[in-house]
Amino acid sequence: MLRTLLSPRVLGLHVLTIGVLVAFILLGRWQLGVFEDSGKPRSASDPAPVNVTALAQVGGQPAGDVVGRRVAADGEYDAARQLLVADRRPDVSAPGGNVSRDRGYWVLTPLRLDDGTLVPVVRGWVATAADPGTSVPPGRVTVGGRIRPQEGTDSVQRRPEGLPQGQVQTVSTGELVNLWSGQKLRGGFVVAEPPSGSLTQVKVEPPVVGGTLTWRNLAYAANWWIFAGFAVFMWFHFVRDAVRADRDRDRSPEMVLEG
């Protein structure tokens, strides 16, 4: 049997089978990767800025398909109502709360529009609450940025001892309505791009859309692996037949002599 397995014709079959197996397995893995990537969120089109009033409504929240859209607004900052969002990094996607304790602050200032409504604006980020960059620019300003939905009040682990006055843990419309009582507040908030004054830019992603799984690629991956299994099946039968043929050939002279 060993002589048959190491014969040139069968050795060639071994090499061919290994090559086929490696190729089919890699092709299947490639198709599986295509299938997995198809389900990942991807950047959507990034239209020109629109007026913030078109996306942020009083008493409502920005719809999911507009999150990250560029907006523009004209008005005046209400310095008396400015807040610091504590325990934050300069990235809206980074976790907040105790996970980022003492990592910095978002500077949250309401922008009063011409119709009297307020739009919460994250003007930028500072490392310390005493940073002079938190000072509010006076007069009329034009703000550009990206719209974000409100954060849930339970979306971060809060400090058990609470926060100093003038600081909050989340940008929650429900909480801001109480803090800025008597004001008409638009839902969600705007992350300014570029940041205000000397503040550090808070990173915010453009719109993304959910991927659609391409099940066809998963089927292709399964087909390649089935082909690999079939190649092993054929290799086994060819080797078995070769071993049987050689065994029968070795026995035939003995049978002739006995006759």
PDB file of C-alpha atoms in Angstrom:
ATOM      1  CA  MET A   1       0.000   0.000   0.000  1.00  0.00           C
ATOM      2  CA  LEU A   2       2.803   2.415   0.914  1.00  0.00           C
ATOM      3  CA  ARG A   3       4.493   1.740  -2.416  1.00  0.00           C
ATOM      4  CA  THR A   4       1.278   2.685  -4.214  1.00  0.00           C
ATOM      5  CA  LEU A   5       0.767   5.857  -2.167  1.00  0.00           C
ATOM      6  CA  LEU A   6       4.320   6.988  -2.970  1.00  0.00           C
ATOM      7  CA  SER A   7       4.241   6.074  -6.640  1.00  0.00           C
ATOM      8  CA  PRO A   8       4.718   8.993  -9.075  1.00  0.00           C
ATOM      9  CA  ARG A   9       1.160   8.886 -10.447  1.00  0.00           C
ATOM     10  CA  VAL A  10      -0.396   8.889  -6.989  1.00  0.00           C
ATOM     11  CA  LEU A  11       2.021  11.505  -5.651  1.00  0.00           C
ATOM     12  CA  GLY A  12       0.904  13.769  -8.479  1.00  0.00           C
ATOM     13  CA  LEU A  13      -2.686  13.203  -7.386  1.00  0.00           C
ATOM     14  CA  HIS A  14      -1.786  14.167  -3.802  1.00  0.00           C
ATOM     15  CA  VAL A  15      -0.221  17.429  -4.966  1.00  0.00           C
ATOM     16  CA  LEU A  16      -3.141  18.215  -7.275  1.00  0.00           C
ATOM     17  CA  THR A  17      -5.691  17.513  -4.526  1.00  0.00           C
ATOM     18  CA  ILE A  18      -3.865  19.703  -2.002  1.00  0.00           C
ATOM     19  CA  GLY A  19      -3.711  22.531  -4.530  1.00  0.00           C
ATOM     20  CA  VAL A  20      -7.421  22.195  -5.312  1.00  0.00           C
ATOM     21  CA  LEU A  21      -8.312  22.106  -1.599  1.00  0.00           C
ATOM     22  CA  VAL A  22      -6.303  25.246  -0.807  1.00  0.00           C
ATOM     23  CA  ALA A  23      -7.785  27.098  -3.790  1.00  0.00           C
ATOM     24  CA  PHE A  24     -11.391  26.091  -3.035  1.00  0.00           C
ATOM     25  CA  ILE A  25     -11.071  26.870   0.688  1.00  0.00           C
ATOM     26  CA  LEU A  26      -9.607  30.303  -0.036  1.00  0.00           C
ATOM     27  CA  LEU A  27     -12.279  31.041  -2.637  1.00  0.00           C
ATOM     28  CA  GLY A  28     -14.951  30.078  -0.115  1.00  0.00           C
ATOM     29  CA  ARG A  29     -13.362  32.269   2.545  1.00  0.00           C
ATOM     30  CA  TRP A  30     -13.262  35.168   0.078  1.00  0.00           C
ATOM     31  CA  GLN A  31     -16.961  34.818  -0.702  1.00  0.00           C
ATOM     32  CA  LEU A  32     -17.732  34.578   3.026  1.00  0.00           C
ATOM     33  CA  GLY A  33     -15.809  37.816   3.574  1.00  0.00           C
ATOM     34  CA  VAL A  34     -17.843  39.515   0.841  1.00  0.00           C
ATOM     35  CA  PHE A  35     -21.017  38.303   2.555  1.00  0.00           C
ATOM     36  CA  GLU A  36     -19.878  39.600   5.975  1.00  0.00           C
ATOM     37  CA  ASP A  37     -18.804  42.984   4.590  1.00  0.00           C
ATOM     38  CA  SER A  38     -22.153  43.448   2.847  1.00  0.00           C
ATOM     39  CA  GLY A  39     -23.910  43.667   6.228  1.00  0.00           C
ATOM     40  CA  LYS A  40     -21.655  46.383   7.667  1.00  0.00           C
ATOM     41  CA  PRO A  41     -22.851  49.999   7.852  1.00  0.00           C
ATOM     42  CA  ARG A  42     -21.318  52.203   5.195  1.00  0.00           C
ATOM     43  CA  SER A  43     -21.110  55.895   4.516  1.00  0.00           C
ATOM     44  CA  ALA A  44     -24.135  57.338   2.788  1.00  0.00           C
ATOM     45  CA  SER A  45     -24.232  60.324   0.483  1.00  0.00           C
ATOM     46  CA  ASP A  46     -23.355  63.559   2.262  1.00  0.00           C
ATOM     47  CA  PRO A  47     -25.689  66.240   0.870  1.00  0.00           C
ATOM     48  CA  ALA A  48     -25.121  69.949   1.135  1.00  0.00           C
ATOM     49  CA  PRO A  49     -26.039  71.603   4.459  1.00  0.00           C
ATOM     50  CA  VAL A  50     -29.689  72.395   5.122  1.00  0.00           C
ATOM     51  CA  ASN A  51     -31.215  74.724   7.664  1.00  0.00           C
ATOM     52  CA  VAL A  52     -31.295  73.075  11.064  1.00  0.00           C
ATOM     53  CA  THR A  53     -35.028  73.765  11.372  1.00  0.00           C
ATOM     54  CA  ALA A  54     -35.676  71.273   8.567  1.00  0.00           C
ATOM     55  CA  LEU A  55     -34.248  68.361  10.581  1.00  0.00           C
ATOM     56  CA  ALA A  56     -34.615  69.336  14.246  1.00  0.00           C
ATOM     57  CA  GLN A  57     -38.220  69.865  15.288  1.00  0.00           C
ATOM     58  CA  VAL A  58     -39.658  71.297  18.485  1.00  0.00           C
ATOM     59  CA  GLY A  59     -40.932  68.362  20.539  1.00  0.00           C
ATOM     60  CA  GLY A  60     -39.416  65.739  18.230  1.00  0.00           C
ATOM     61  CA  GLN A  61     -36.147  64.037  17.422  1.00  0.00           C
ATOM     62  CA  PRO A  62     -34.162  63.827  14.166  1.00  0.00           C
ATOM     63  CA  ALA A  63     -35.153  60.793  12.123  1.00  0.00           C
ATOM     64  CA  GLY A  64     -32.617  58.012  11.857  1.00  0.00           C
ATOM     65  CA  ASP A  65     -31.938  58.612   8.172  1.00  0.00           C
ATOM     66  CA  VAL A  66     -30.813  62.216   8.791  1.00  0.00           C
ATOM     67  CA  VAL A  67     -28.434  61.568  11.674  1.00  0.00           C
ATOM     68  CA  GLY A  68     -25.028  62.929  10.716  1.00  0.00           C
ATOM     69  CA  ARG A  69     -26.408  65.271   8.047  1.00  0.00           C
ATOM     70  CA  ARG A  70     -24.781  68.668   7.710  1.00  0.00           C
ATOM     71  CA  VAL A  71     -26.853  71.594   8.944  1.00  0.00           C
ATOM     72  CA  ALA A  72     -26.459  75.349   9.243  1.00  0.00           C
ATOM     73  CA  ALA A  73     -28.040  77.810  11.625  1.00  0.00           C
ATOM     74  CA  ASP A  74     -27.950  81.544  12.298  1.00  0.00           C
ATOM     75  CA  GLY A  75     -28.620  83.051  15.681  1.00  0.00           C
ATOM     76  CA  GLU A  76     -27.060  84.099  18.979  1.00  0.00           C
ATOM     77  CA  TYR A  77     -25.596  81.876  21.666  1.00  0.00           C
ATOM     78  CA  ASP A  78     -27.336  82.035  25.037  1.00  0.00           C
ATOM     79  CA  ALA A  79     -24.288  82.238  27.304  1.00  0.00           C
ATOM     80  CA  ALA A  80     -26.346  82.200  30.514  1.00  0.00           C
ATOM     81  CA  ARG A  81     -27.580  78.681  29.749  1.00  0.00           C
ATOM     82  CA  GLN A  82     -24.260  77.117  28.707  1.00  0.00           C
ATOM     83  CA  LEU A  83     -23.482  73.694  30.191  1.00  0.00           C
ATOM     84  CA  LEU A  84     -20.493  71.350  30.263  1.00  0.00           C
ATOM     85  CA  VAL A  85     -21.076  67.705  29.430  1.00  0.00           C
ATOM     86  CA  ALA A  86     -18.678  66.011  31.839  1.00  0.00           C
ATOM     87  CA  ASP A  87     -16.486  62.939  31.360  1.00  0.00           C
ATOM     88  CA  ARG A  88     -16.299  63.126  27.587  1.00  0.00           C
ATOM     89  CA  ARG A  89     -13.658  62.621  24.921  1.00  0.00           C
ATOM     90  CA  PRO A  90     -13.494  64.634  21.686  1.00  0.00           C
ATOM     91  CA  ASP A  91     -15.491  62.005  19.783  1.00  0.00           C
ATOM     92  CA  VAL A  92     -19.268  61.529  19.876  1.00  0.00           C
ATOM     93  CA  SER A  93     -18.804  57.776  19.402  1.00  0.00           C
ATOM     94  CA  ALA A  94     -16.513  57.393  22.440  1.00  0.00           C
ATOM     95  CA  PRO A  95     -18.137  56.164  25.668  1.00  0.00           C
ATOM     96  CA  GLY A  96     -18.935  58.749  28.307  1.00  0.00           C
ATOM     97  CA  GLY A  97     -19.617  58.682  32.012  1.00  0.00           C
ATOM     98  CA  ASN A  98     -17.334  56.934  34.515  1.00  0.00           C
ATOM     99  CA  VAL A  99     -15.569  55.098  31.681  1.00  0.00           C
ATOM    100  CA  SER A 100     -14.180  58.472  30.580  1.00  0.00           C
ATOM    101  CA  ARG A 101     -14.032  60.120  33.970  1.00  0.00           C
ATOM    102  CA  ASP A 102     -11.942  63.293  34.028  1.00  0.00           C
ATOM    103  CA  ARG A 103     -11.155  62.915  30.314  1.00  0.00           C
ATOM    104  CA  GLY A 104     -12.636  66.284  29.413  1.00  0.00           C
ATOM    105  CA  TYR A 105     -15.861  68.142  28.619  1.00  0.00           C
ATOM    106  CA  TRP A 106     -18.101  68.943  25.717  1.00  0.00           C
ATOM    107  CA  VAL A 107     -19.085  72.617  25.697  1.00  0.00           C
ATOM    108  CA  LEU A 108     -22.856  72.665  25.201  1.00  0.00           C
ATOM    109  CA  THR A 109     -24.393  76.056  24.390  1.00  0.00           C
ATOM    110  CA  PRO A 110     -27.935  76.741  23.189  1.00  0.00           C
ATOM    111  CA  LEU A 111     -28.202  78.733  19.963  1.00  0.00           C
ATOM    112  CA  ARG A 112     -31.264  80.946  19.856  1.00  0.00           C
ATOM    113  CA  LEU A 113     -32.705  81.059  16.360  1.00  0.00           C
ATOM    114  CA  ASP A 114     -34.657  83.937  14.841  1.00  0.00           C
ATOM    115  CA  ASP A 115     -37.953  82.210  15.723  1.00  0.00           C
ATOM    116  CA  GLY A 116     -36.975  82.119  19.407  1.00  0.00           C
ATOM    117  CA  THR A 117     -36.366  78.372  19.601  1.00  0.00           C
ATOM    118  CA  LEU A 118     -33.163  76.916  21.048  1.00  0.00           C
ATOM    119  CA  VAL A 119     -30.864  74.422  19.345  1.00  0.00           C
ATOM    120  CA  PRO A 120     -28.320  72.663  21.607  1.00  0.00           C
ATOM    121  CA  VAL A 121     -24.865  73.003  20.059  1.00  0.00           C
ATOM    122  CA  VAL A 122     -21.753  71.127  21.130  1.00  0.00           C
ATOM    123  CA  ARG A 123     -19.308  73.897  20.268  1.00  0.00           C
ATOM    124  CA  GLY A 124     -16.224  71.771  20.949  1.00  0.00           C
ATOM    125  CA  TRP A 125     -14.199  69.999  23.633  1.00  0.00           C
ATOM    126  CA  VAL A 126     -11.950  71.157  26.476  1.00  0.00           C
ATOM    127  CA  ALA A 127      -9.703  69.187  28.810  1.00  0.00           C
ATOM    128  CA  THR A 128     -10.649  71.198  31.918  1.00  0.00           C
ATOM    129  CA  ALA A 129     -13.725  73.077  33.033  1.00  0.00           C
ATOM    130  CA  ALA A 130     -11.667  76.222  33.586  1.00  0.00           C
ATOM    131  CA  ASP A 131     -10.394  76.365  30.010  1.00  0.00           C
ATOM    132  CA  PRO A 132     -10.840  79.935  28.701  1.00  0.00           C
ATOM    133  CA  GLY A 133     -12.016  78.480  25.392  1.00  0.00           C
ATOM    134  CA  THR A 134     -15.414  77.883  26.994  1.00  0.00           C
ATOM    135  CA  SER A 135     -16.190  81.609  26.773  1.00  0.00           C
ATOM    136  CA  VAL A 136     -19.161  82.255  24.508  1.00  0.00           C
ATOM    137  CA  PRO A 137     -18.715  84.409  21.406  1.00  0.00           C
ATOM    138  CA  PRO A 138     -21.053  87.430  21.539  1.00  0.00           C
ATOM    139  CA  GLY A 139     -23.390  88.638  18.856  1.00  0.00           C
ATOM    140  CA  ARG A 140     -24.877  86.923  15.859  1.00  0.00           C
ATOM    141  CA  VAL A 141     -23.097  83.809  14.599  1.00  0.00           C
ATOM    142  CA  THR A 142     -23.478  81.310  11.787  1.00  0.00           C
ATOM    143  CA  VAL A 143     -22.975  77.736  12.919  1.00  0.00           C
ATOM    144  CA  GLY A 144     -22.307  74.732  10.714  1.00  0.00           C
ATOM    145  CA  GLY A 145     -22.192  71.163  11.940  1.00  0.00           C
ATOM    146  CA  ARG A 146     -23.823  67.756  11.955  1.00  0.00           C
ATOM    147  CA  ILE A 147     -27.132  66.794  13.527  1.00  0.00           C
ATOM    148  CA  ARG A 148     -27.235  64.124  16.225  1.00  0.00           C
ATOM    149  CA  PRO A 149     -30.124  62.536  18.163  1.00  0.00           C
ATOM    150  CA  GLN A 150     -30.466  63.120  21.875  1.00  0.00           C
ATOM    151  CA  GLU A 151     -28.626  60.831  24.274  1.00  0.00           C
ATOM    152  CA  GLY A 152     -30.580  58.763  26.760  1.00  0.00           C
ATOM    153  CA  THR A 153     -30.161  59.837  30.365  1.00  0.00           C
ATOM    154  CA  ASP A 154     -29.255  56.223  31.167  1.00  0.00           C
ATOM    155  CA  SER A 155     -26.786  55.863  28.272  1.00  0.00           C
ATOM    156  CA  VAL A 156     -23.756  56.425  30.534  1.00  0.00           C
ATOM    157  CA  GLN A 157     -22.753  55.354  34.021  1.00  0.00           C
ATOM    158  CA  ARG A 158     -23.189  58.451  36.100  1.00  0.00           C
ATOM    159  CA  ARG A 159     -20.947  59.631  38.888  1.00  0.00           C
ATOM    160  CA  PRO A 160     -22.432  58.395  42.154  1.00  0.00           C
ATOM    161  CA  GLU A 161     -21.590  61.671  43.927  1.00  0.00           C
ATOM    162  CA  GLY A 162     -23.221  63.778  41.218  1.00  0.00           C
ATOM    163  CA  LEU A 163     -21.835  66.710  39.253  1.00  0.00           C
ATOM    164  CA  PRO A 164     -21.163  70.366  40.052  1.00  0.00           C
ATOM    165  CA  GLN A 165     -23.766  72.911  39.034  1.00  0.00           C
ATOM    166  CA  GLY A 166     -23.605  73.744  35.352  1.00  0.00           C
ATOM    167  CA  GLN A 167     -22.547  70.245  34.316  1.00  0.00           C
ATOM    168  CA  VAL A 168     -24.522  67.321  32.914  1.00  0.00           C
ATOM    169  CA  GLN A 169     -23.626  63.778  31.887  1.00  0.00           C
ATOM    170  CA  THR A 170     -25.651  63.535  28.666  1.00  0.00           C
ATOM    171  CA  VAL A 171     -27.172  65.700  25.970  1.00  0.00           C
ATOM    172  CA  SER A 172     -30.752  64.683  26.691  1.00  0.00           C
ATOM    173  CA  THR A 173     -33.629  66.764  25.379  1.00  0.00           C
ATOM    174  CA  GLY A 174     -35.791  65.765  28.338  1.00  0.00           C
ATOM    175  CA  GLU A 175     -33.170  66.934  30.818  1.00  0.00           C
ATOM    176  CA  LEU A 176     -32.432  70.137  28.915  1.00  0.00           C
ATOM    177  CA  VAL A 177     -36.113  71.068  28.804  1.00  0.00           C
ATOM    178  CA  ASN A 178     -36.057  71.152  32.610  1.00  0.00           C
ATOM    179  CA  LEU A 179     -32.715  72.954  32.856  1.00  0.00           C
ATOM    180  CA  TRP A 180     -33.688  75.505  30.228  1.00  0.00           C
ATOM    181  CA  SER A 181     -37.230  75.876  31.493  1.00  0.00           C
ATOM    182  CA  GLY A 182     -39.647  78.144  29.689  1.00  0.00           C
ATOM    183  CA  GLN A 183     -37.853  77.726  26.354  1.00  0.00           C
ATOM    184  CA  LYS A 184     -38.923  76.034  23.135  1.00  0.00           C
ATOM    185  CA  LEU A 185     -36.233  73.443  22.528  1.00  0.00           C
ATOM    186  CA  ARG A 186     -35.553  71.641  19.265  1.00  0.00           C
ATOM    187  CA  GLY A 187     -34.790  67.923  19.524  1.00  0.00           C
ATOM    188  CA  GLY A 188     -31.332  66.448  19.154  1.00  0.00           C
ATOM    189  CA  PHE A 189     -28.191  68.539  19.054  1.00  0.00           C
ATOM    190  CA  VAL A 190     -25.624  69.893  16.618  1.00  0.00           C
ATOM    191  CA  VAL A 191     -21.904  69.118  16.761  1.00  0.00           C
ATOM    192  CA  ALA A 192     -20.200  72.219  15.391  1.00  0.00           C
ATOM    193  CA  GLU A 193     -17.826  71.881  12.432  1.00  0.00           C
ATOM    194  CA  PRO A 194     -15.484  73.714  12.747  1.00  0.00           C
ATOM    195  CA  PRO A 195     -15.475  74.152  16.519  1.00  0.00           C
ATOM    196  CA  SER A 196     -16.078  77.497  18.138  1.00  0.00           C
ATOM    197  CA  GLY A 197     -13.007  79.633  18.838  1.00  0.00           C
ATOM    198  CA  SER A 198     -10.075  77.726  20.347  1.00  0.00           C
ATOM    199  CA  LEU A 199     -12.102  74.661  21.297  1.00  0.00           C
ATOM    200  CA  THR A 200     -11.018  71.220  20.091  1.00  0.00           C
ATOM    201  CA  GLN A 201     -13.101  69.610  17.373  1.00  0.00           C
ATOM    202  CA  VAL A 202     -15.446  66.871  18.549  1.00  0.00           C
ATOM    203  CA  LYS A 203     -15.260  64.101  15.978  1.00  0.00           C
ATOM    204  CA  VAL A 204     -18.614  63.261  14.409  1.00  0.00           C
ATOM    205  CA  GLU A 205     -19.274  60.818  11.593  1.00  0.00           C
ATOM    206  CA  PRO A 206     -21.201  61.614   8.391  1.00  0.00           C
ATOM    207  CA  PRO A 207     -24.446  59.748   7.664  1.00  0.00           C
ATOM    208  CA  VAL A 208     -24.250  55.973   7.486  1.00  0.00           C
ATOM    209  CA  VAL A 209     -26.693  53.407   6.154  1.00  0.00           C
ATOM    210  CA  GLY A 210     -27.091  49.805   7.179  1.00  0.00           C
ATOM    211  CA  GLY A 211     -25.672  47.192   4.862  1.00  0.00           C
ATOM    212  CA  THR A 212     -27.770  44.578   3.088  1.00  0.00           C
ATOM    213  CA  LEU A 213     -26.550  41.019   3.439  1.00  0.00           C
ATOM    214  CA  THR A 214     -25.858  39.399   0.056  1.00  0.00           C
ATOM    215  CA  TRP A 215     -26.943  35.836   0.728  1.00  0.00           C
ATOM    216  CA  ARG A 216     -25.828  34.870  -2.767  1.00  0.00           C
ATOM    217  CA  ASN A 217     -22.198  35.241  -1.668  1.00  0.00           C
ATOM    218  CA  LEU A 218     -22.840  32.963   1.305  1.00  0.00           C
ATOM    219  CA  ALA A 219     -24.200  30.361  -1.117  1.00  0.00           C
ATOM    220  CA  TYR A 220     -21.103  30.773  -3.283  1.00  0.00           C
ATOM    221  CA  ALA A 221     -18.899  30.179  -0.236  1.00  0.00           C
ATOM    222  CA  ALA A 222     -20.816  27.003   0.604  1.00  0.00           C
ATOM    223  CA  ASN A 223     -20.468  25.816  -3.009  1.00  0.00           C
ATOM    224  CA  TRP A 224     -16.690  26.211  -2.973  1.00  0.00           C
ATOM    225  CA  TRP A 225     -16.426  24.234   0.256  1.00  0.00           C
ATOM    226  CA  ILE A 226     -18.714  21.538  -1.121  1.00  0.00           C
ATOM    227  CA  PHE A 227     -16.428  21.329  -4.152  1.00  0.00           C
ATOM    228  CA  ALA A 228     -13.483  20.930  -1.762  1.00  0.00           C
ATOM    229  CA  GLY A 229     -15.270  18.063  -0.040  1.00  0.00           C
ATOM    230  CA  PHE A 230     -15.997  16.464  -3.408  1.00  0.00           C
ATOM    231  CA  ALA A 231     -12.301  16.736  -4.335  1.00  0.00           C
ATOM    232  CA  VAL A 232     -11.388  14.805  -1.166  1.00  0.00           C
ATOM    233  CA  PHE A 233     -14.035  12.221  -2.008  1.00  0.00           C
ATOM    234  CA  MET A 234     -12.610  11.728  -5.498  1.00  0.00           C
ATOM    235  CA  TRP A 235      -9.048  11.567  -4.159  1.00  0.00           C
ATOM    236  CA  PHE A 236     -10.042   8.859  -1.698  1.00  0.00           C
ATOM    237  CA  HIS A 237     -11.739   6.721  -4.350  1.00  0.00           C
ATOM    238  CA  PHE A 238      -8.895   7.092  -6.845  1.00  0.00           C
ATOM    239  CA  VAL A 239      -6.296   6.110  -4.226  1.00  0.00           C
ATOM    240  CA  ARG A 240      -8.421   3.197  -3.043  1.00  0.00           C
ATOM    241  CA  ASP A 241      -8.787   1.911  -6.602  1.00  0.00           C
ATOM    242  CA  ALA A 242      -5.057   2.301  -7.219  1.00  0.00           C
ATOM    243  CA  VAL A 243      -4.210   0.336  -4.068  1.00  0.00           C
ATOM    244  CA  ARG A 244      -6.654  -2.428  -5.014  1.00  0.00           C
ATOM    245  CA  ALA A 245      -5.275  -2.614  -8.552  1.00  0.00           C
ATOM    246  CA  ASP A 246      -1.690  -2.908  -7.354  1.00  0.00           C
ATOM    247  CA  ARG A 247      -2.683  -5.498  -4.769  1.00  0.00           C
ATOM    248  CA  ASP A 248      -4.442  -7.576  -7.409  1.00  0.00           C
ATOM    249  CA  ARG A 249      -1.458  -7.250  -9.751  1.00  0.00           C
ATOM    250  CA  ASP A 250       0.895  -8.482  -7.023  1.00  0.00           C
ATOM    251  CA  ARG A 251      -1.281 -11.504  -6.333  1.00  0.00           C
ATOM    252  CA  SER A 252      -1.854 -12.598  -9.938  1.00  0.00           C
ATOM    253  CA  PRO A 253       1.576 -14.346 -10.468  1.00  0.00           C
ATOM    254  CA  GLU A 254       1.029 -16.446  -7.358  1.00  0.00           C
ATOM    255  CA  MET A 255      -2.333 -17.561  -8.663  1.00  0.00           C
ATOM    256  CA  VAL A 256      -0.764 -18.544 -12.012  1.00  0.00           C
ATOM    257  CA  LEU A 257       1.955 -20.630 -10.298  1.00  0.00           C
ATOM    258  CA  GLU A 258      -0.581 -22.398  -8.118  1.00  0.00           C
ATOM    259  CA  GLY A 259      -2.585 -23.260 -11.231  1.00  0.00           C
TER     260      GLY A 259
END
